[in-house]
Structure formats: C-alpha cells, structure tokens
XYZ file of N, CA and C in Angstrom:
192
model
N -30.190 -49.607 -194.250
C -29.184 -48.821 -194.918
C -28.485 -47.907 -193.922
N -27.124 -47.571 -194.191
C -26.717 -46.789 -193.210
C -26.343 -45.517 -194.026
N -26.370 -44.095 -192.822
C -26.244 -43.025 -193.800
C -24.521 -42.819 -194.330
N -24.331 -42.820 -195.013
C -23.555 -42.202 -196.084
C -22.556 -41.107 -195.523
N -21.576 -40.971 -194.558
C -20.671 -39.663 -193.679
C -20.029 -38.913 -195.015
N -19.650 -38.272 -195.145
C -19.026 -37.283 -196.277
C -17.478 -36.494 -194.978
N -16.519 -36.642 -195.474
C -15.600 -35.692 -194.814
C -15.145 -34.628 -195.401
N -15.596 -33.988 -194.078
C -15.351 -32.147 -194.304
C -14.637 -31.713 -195.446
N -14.794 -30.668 -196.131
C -13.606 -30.310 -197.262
C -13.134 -29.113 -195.945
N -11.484 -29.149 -195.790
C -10.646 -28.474 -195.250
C -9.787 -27.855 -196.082
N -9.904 -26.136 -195.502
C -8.954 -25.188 -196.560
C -8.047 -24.336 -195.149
N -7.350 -24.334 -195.614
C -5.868 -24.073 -194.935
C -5.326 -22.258 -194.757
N -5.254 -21.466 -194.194
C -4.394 -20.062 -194.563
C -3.392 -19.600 -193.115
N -2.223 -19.519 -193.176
C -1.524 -18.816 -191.783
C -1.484 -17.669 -191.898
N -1.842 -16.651 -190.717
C -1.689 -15.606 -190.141
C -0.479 -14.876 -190.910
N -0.299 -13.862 -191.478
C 0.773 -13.538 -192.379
C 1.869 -12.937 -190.993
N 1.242 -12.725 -189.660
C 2.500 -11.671 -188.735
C 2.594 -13.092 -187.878
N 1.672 -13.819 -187.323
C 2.604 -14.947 -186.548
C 2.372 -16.322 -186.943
N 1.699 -16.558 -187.993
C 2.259 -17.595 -188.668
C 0.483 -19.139 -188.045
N -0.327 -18.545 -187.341
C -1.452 -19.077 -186.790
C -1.912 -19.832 -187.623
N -2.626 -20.924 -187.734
C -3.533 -21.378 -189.015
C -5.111 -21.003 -189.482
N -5.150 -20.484 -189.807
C -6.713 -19.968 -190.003
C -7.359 -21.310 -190.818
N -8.464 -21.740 -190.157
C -9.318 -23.285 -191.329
C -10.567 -23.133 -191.681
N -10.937 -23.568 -192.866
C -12.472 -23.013 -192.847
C -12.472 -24.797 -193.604
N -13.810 -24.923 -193.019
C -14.515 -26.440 -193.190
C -15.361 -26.362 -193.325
N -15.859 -27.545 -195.105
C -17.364 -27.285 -195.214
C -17.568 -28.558 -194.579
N -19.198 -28.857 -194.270
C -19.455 -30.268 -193.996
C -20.928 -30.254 -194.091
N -21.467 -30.346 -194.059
C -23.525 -30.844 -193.966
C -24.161 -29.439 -193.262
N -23.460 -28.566 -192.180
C -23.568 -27.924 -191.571
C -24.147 -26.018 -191.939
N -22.953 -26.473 -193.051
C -22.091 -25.048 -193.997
C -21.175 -24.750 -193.283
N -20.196 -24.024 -194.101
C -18.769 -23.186 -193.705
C -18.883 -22.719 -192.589
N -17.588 -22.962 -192.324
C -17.370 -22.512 -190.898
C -15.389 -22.210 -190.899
N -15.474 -21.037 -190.139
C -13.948 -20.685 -190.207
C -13.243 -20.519 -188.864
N -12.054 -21.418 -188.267
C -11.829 -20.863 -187.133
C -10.199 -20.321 -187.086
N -9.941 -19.651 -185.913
C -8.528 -19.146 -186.342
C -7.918 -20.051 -184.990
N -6.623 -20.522 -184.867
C -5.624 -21.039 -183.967
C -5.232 -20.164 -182.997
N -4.434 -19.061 -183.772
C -4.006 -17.638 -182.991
C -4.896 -17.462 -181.809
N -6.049 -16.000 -182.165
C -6.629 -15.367 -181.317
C -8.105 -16.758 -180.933
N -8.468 -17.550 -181.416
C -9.567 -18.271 -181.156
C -10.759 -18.116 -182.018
N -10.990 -16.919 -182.763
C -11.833 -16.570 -183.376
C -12.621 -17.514 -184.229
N -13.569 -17.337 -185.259
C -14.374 -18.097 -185.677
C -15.570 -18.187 -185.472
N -16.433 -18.576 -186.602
C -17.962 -18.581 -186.367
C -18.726 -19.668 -187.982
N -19.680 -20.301 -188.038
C -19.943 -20.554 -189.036
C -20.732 -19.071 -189.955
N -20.684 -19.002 -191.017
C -21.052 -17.919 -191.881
C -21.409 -18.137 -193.908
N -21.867 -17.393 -194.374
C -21.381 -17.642 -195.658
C -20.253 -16.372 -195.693
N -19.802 -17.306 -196.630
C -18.744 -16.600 -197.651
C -17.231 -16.550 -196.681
N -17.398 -17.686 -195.950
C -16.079 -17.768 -194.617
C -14.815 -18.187 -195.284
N -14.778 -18.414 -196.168
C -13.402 -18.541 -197.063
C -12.664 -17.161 -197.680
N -13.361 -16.247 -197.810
C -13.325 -14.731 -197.818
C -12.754 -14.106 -196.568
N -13.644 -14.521 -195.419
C -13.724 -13.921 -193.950
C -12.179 -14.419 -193.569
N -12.162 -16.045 -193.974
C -10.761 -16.662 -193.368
C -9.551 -15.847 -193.748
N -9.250 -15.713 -195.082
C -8.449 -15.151 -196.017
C -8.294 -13.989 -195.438
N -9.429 -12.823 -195.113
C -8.918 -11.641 -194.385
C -8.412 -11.341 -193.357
N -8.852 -12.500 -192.556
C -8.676 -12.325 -191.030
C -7.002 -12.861 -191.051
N -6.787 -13.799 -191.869
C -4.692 -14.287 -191.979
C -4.182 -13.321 -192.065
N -4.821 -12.488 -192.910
C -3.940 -11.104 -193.359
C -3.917 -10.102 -191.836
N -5.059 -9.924 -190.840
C -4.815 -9.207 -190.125
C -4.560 -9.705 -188.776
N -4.752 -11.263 -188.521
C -4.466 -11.193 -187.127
C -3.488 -11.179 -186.778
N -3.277 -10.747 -185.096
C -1.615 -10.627 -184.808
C -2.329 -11.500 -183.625
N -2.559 -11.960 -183.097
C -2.165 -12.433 -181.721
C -1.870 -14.210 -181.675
N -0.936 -14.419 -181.075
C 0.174 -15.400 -180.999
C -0.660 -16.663 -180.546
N -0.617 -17.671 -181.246
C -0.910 -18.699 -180.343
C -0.424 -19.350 -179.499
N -1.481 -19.582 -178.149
C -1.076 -20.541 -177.331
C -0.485 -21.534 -177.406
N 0.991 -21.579 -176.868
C 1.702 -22.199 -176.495
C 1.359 -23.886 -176.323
C-alpha cells in the first residue's frame, strides 16, 4: 500500500502598507505561517491569528 499525501490547506493575507503575502499552511506537521515581506514565520498554534496580525503590521518591502 502506498501512503496516502494530503495537500497542504493554504490561506492567503497581504501586508495592508506594502502589499507582502502573509501564508499560513496546514499539512501533517501543524500550522505554520510565513510572511514574503520581512521573512518572518514560524510553525505555532493559532498561526492564522498570528498571520492576520502580522498583515496588519508589517511594513518592510519585499525583495525585489
């Protein structure tokens, strides 16, 4: 038998001052949220919360 892959559920939020994508992905692992902009991110609970706040406050621009 082979195991069974499941793909990630992906949730979406941009940075409200430069527009970055903030993603939080569940998968086998647990949640995990990373930001585009500043790089940030970590797996956590309740990172769909964490993601959501952090759109609202980050400012720094992503790399080009």
């Amino acid at each position: 038998m082979t195991k069974q892959q499941t793909t990630p559920k992906l949730t979406e939020f941009r940075a409200v001052q430069t527009g970055a994508r903030v993603t939080v992905t569940e998968d086998e692992k647990g949640p995990r949220w990373d930001c585009s902009g500043c790089g940030h991110g970590r797996a956590e609970a309740g990172a769909l919360e964490v993601a959501q706040a952090h759109a609202e406050h980050c400012a720094v621009l992503p790399m080009p």
